[in-house]
Short mmCIF file of C-alpha atoms and ligand atoms in Angstrom, two decimals:
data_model
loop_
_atom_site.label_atom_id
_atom_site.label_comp_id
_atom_site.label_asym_id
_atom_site.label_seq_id
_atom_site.Cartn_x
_atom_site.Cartn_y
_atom_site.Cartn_z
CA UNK A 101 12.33 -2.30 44.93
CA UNK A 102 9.65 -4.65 46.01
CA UNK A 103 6.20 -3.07 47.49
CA UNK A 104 6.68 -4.18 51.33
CA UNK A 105 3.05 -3.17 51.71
CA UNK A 106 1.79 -5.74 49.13
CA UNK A 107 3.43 -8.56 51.55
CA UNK A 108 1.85 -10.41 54.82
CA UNK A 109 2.92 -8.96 57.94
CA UNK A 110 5.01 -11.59 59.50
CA UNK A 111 3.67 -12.34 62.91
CA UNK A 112 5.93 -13.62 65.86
CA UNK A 113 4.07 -15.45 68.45
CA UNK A 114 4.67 -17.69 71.26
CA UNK A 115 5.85 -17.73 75.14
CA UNK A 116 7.58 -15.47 77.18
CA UNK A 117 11.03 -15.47 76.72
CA UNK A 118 11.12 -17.71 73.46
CA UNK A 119 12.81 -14.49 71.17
CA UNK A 120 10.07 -12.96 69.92
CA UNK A 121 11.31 -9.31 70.40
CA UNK A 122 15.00 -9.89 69.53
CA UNK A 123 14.34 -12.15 66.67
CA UNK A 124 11.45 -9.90 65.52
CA UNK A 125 13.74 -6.93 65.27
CA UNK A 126 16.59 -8.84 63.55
CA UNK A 127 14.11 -10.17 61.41
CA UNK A 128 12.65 -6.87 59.87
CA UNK A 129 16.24 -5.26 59.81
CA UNK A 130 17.27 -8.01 57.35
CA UNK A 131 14.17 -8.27 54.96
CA UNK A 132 13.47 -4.24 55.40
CA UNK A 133 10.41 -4.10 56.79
CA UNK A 134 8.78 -2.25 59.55
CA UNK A 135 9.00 -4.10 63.04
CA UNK A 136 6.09 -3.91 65.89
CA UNK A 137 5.58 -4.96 68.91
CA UNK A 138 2.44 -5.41 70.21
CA UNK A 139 3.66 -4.88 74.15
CA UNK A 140 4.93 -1.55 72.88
CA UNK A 141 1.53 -0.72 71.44
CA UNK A 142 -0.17 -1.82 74.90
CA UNK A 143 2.15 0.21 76.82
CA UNK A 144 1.78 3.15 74.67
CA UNK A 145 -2.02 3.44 74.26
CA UNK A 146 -2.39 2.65 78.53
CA UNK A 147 0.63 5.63 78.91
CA UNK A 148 2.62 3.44 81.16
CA UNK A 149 4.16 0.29 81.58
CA UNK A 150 3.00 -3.15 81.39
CA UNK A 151 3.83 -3.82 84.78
CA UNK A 152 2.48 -0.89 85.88
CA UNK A 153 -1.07 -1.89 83.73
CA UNK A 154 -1.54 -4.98 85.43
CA UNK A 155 -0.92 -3.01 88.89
CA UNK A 156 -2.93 -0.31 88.69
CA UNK A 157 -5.96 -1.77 86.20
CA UNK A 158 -5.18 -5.87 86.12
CA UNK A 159 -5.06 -8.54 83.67
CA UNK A 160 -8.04 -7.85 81.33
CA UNK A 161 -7.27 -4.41 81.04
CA UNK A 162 -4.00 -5.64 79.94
CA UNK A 163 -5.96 -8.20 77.13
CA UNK A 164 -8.23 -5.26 76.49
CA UNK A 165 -5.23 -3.31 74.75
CA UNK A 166 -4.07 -6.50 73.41
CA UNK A 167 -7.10 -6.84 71.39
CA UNK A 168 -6.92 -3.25 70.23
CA UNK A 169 -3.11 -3.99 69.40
CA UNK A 170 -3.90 -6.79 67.48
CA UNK A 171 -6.80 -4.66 65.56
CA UNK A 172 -3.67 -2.10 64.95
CA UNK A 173 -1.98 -4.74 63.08
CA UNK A 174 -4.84 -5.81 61.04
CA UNK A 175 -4.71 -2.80 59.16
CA UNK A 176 -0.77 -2.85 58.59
CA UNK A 177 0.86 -4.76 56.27
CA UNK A 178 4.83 -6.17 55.23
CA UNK A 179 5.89 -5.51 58.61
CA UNK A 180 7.71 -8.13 61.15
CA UNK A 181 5.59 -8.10 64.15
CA UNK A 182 6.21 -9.40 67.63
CA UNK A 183 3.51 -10.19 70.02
CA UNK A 184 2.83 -10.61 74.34
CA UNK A 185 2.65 -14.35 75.19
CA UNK A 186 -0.64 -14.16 76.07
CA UNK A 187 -1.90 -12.79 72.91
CA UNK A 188 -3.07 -16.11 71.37
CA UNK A 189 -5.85 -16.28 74.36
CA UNK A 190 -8.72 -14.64 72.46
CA UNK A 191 -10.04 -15.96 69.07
CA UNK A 192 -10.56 -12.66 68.19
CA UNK A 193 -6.42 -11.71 68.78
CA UNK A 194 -6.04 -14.94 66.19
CA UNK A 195 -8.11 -13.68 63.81
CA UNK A 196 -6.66 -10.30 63.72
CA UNK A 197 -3.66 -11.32 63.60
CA UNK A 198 -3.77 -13.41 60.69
CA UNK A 199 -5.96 -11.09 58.52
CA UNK A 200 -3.16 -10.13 56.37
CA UNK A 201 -0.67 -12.03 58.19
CA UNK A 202 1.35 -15.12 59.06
CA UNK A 203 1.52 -16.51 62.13
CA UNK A 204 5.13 -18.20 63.21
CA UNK A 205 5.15 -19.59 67.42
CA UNK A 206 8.23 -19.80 68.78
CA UNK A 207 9.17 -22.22 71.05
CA UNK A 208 11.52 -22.92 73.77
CA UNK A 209 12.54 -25.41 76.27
CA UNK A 210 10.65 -24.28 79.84
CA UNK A 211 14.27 -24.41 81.92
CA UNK A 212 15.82 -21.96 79.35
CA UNK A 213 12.60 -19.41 79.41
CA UNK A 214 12.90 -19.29 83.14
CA UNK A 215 16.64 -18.04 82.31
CA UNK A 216 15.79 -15.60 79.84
CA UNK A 217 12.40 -14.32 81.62
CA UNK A 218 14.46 -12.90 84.74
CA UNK A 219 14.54 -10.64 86.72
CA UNK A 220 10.37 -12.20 86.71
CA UNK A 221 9.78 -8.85 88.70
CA UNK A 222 9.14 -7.26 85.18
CA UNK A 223 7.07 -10.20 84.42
CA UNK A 224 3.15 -10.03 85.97
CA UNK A 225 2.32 -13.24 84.71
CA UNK A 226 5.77 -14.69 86.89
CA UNK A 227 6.21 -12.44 89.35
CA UNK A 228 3.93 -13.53 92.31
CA UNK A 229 4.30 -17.30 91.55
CA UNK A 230 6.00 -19.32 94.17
CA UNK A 231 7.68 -21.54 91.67
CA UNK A 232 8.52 -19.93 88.50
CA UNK A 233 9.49 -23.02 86.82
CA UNK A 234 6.22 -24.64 87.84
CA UNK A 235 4.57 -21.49 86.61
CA UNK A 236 6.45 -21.27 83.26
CA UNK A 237 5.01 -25.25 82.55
CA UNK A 238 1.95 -24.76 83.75
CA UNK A 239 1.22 -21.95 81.78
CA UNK A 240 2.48 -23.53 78.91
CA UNK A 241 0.59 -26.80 79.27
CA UNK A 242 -2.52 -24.26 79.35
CA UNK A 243 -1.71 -22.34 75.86
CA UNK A 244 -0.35 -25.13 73.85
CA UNK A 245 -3.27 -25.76 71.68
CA UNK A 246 -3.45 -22.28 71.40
CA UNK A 247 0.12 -21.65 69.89
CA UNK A 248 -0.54 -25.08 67.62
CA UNK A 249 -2.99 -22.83 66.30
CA UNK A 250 -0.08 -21.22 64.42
CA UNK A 251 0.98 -21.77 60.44
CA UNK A 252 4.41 -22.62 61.59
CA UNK A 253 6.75 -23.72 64.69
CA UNK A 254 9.99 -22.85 65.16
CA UNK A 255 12.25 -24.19 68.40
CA UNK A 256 14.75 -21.28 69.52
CA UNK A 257 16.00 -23.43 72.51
CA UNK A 258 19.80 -24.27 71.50
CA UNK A 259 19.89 -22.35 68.50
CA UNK A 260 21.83 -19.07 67.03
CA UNK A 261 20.08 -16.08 65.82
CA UNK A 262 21.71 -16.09 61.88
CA UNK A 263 20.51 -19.74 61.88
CA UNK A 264 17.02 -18.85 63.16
CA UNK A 265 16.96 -15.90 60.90
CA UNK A 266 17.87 -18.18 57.85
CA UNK A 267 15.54 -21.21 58.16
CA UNK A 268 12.53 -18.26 58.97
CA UNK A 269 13.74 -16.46 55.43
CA UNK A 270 13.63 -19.75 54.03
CA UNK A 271 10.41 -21.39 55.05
CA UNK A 272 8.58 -17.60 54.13
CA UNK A 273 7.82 -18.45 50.00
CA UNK A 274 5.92 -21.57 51.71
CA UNK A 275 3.57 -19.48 54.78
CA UNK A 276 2.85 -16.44 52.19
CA UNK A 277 0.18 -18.12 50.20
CA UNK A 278 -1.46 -19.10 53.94
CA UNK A 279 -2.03 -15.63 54.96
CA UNK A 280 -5.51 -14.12 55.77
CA UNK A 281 -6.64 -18.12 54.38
CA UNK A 282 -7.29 -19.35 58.53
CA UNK A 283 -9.50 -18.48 60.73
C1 LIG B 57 2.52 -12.02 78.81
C2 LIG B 57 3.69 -11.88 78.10
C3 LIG B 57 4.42 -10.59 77.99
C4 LIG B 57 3.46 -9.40 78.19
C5 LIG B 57 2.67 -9.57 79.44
C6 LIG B 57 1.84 -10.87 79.47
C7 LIG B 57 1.89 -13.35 78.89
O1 LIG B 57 5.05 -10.46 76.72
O2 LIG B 57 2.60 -9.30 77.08
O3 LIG B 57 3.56 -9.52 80.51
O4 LIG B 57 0.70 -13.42 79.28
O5 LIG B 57 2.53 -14.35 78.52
P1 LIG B 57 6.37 -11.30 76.27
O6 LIG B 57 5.90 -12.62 75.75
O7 LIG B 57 6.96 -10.44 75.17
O8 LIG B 57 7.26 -11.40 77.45
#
């Protein structure tokens, strides 16, 4: 059987609500590997939840455990990993991230993430805005040269998982060579 450990990790980013989670964890159940998710990380090195984070201790306390997150998965290798939205922020996340690793953005059309984002209570970056919508494209607007920072794109708007998962297994041979190469 082929040494997982030997491949990239396989990096989801992207916005909130593009698939990064689901996908992610379809993802590693078909090629074997070991899934992450950064958020999880976060949520268990802080010993709460990430709303609960950004309550108690606010947003950079939040990116603080992002980083260290990120450094986590710097170390690992083979495994499918999905990442917060906000992630691609610091340079520092990006280079962690892709020591070792390939970096795939999902993307998503803004009127379907405000869908799949609700109840935007559970959201902190959503919850207090006015006009989620407006907040969704505004943020977006803000990180898109950050996510173009990515080897590879990937638009989950209309789309089926199997498909997704296909043309991702596909295009892999291709972003393998790339990882660790960026910075
Ligand atoms: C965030 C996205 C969230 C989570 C946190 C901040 C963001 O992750 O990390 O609420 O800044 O976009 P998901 O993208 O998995 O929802």
């Amino acid at each position: 059987m082929e040494d997982q450990t030997s491949l990239p990790n396989i990096v989801l980013v992207g916005f909130m609500g593009t698939g990064k989670s689901a996908l992610g964890r379809k993802l590693a159940r078909r090629l074997r590997r070991v899934f992450v998710d950064t958020d999880a990380t976060v949520e268990s090195l802080a010993g709460c939840s990430i709303r609960e984070l950004f309550a108690r201790d606010g947003e950079e306390a939040f990116r603080d455990l992002e980083t260290a997150a990120a450094e986590e998965v710097s170390r690992m290798r083979g495994c499918v990993v999905a990442t917060g939205g906000g992630i691609v922020g610091r340079d520092e996340n990006i280079r962690l991230l892709r020591t070792g690793g390939v970096l795939i953005c999902l993307e998503s059309r803004p009127e379907i993430i405000v869908r799949r984002t609700q109840p935007w209570t559970s959201r902190p970056m959503l919850r207090s805005a006015p006009n989620p919508y407006q907040a969704v494209v505004r943020l977006m607007e803000e990180r898109s040269h950050r996510y173009a920072l990515a080897d590879w794109s990937l638009d989950t708007s209309d789309r089926k998982p199997q498909e997704l998962l296909d043309e991702i297994c596909a295009k892999l041979p291709s972003l393998y060579p790339l990882a660790g190469t960026r910075s």
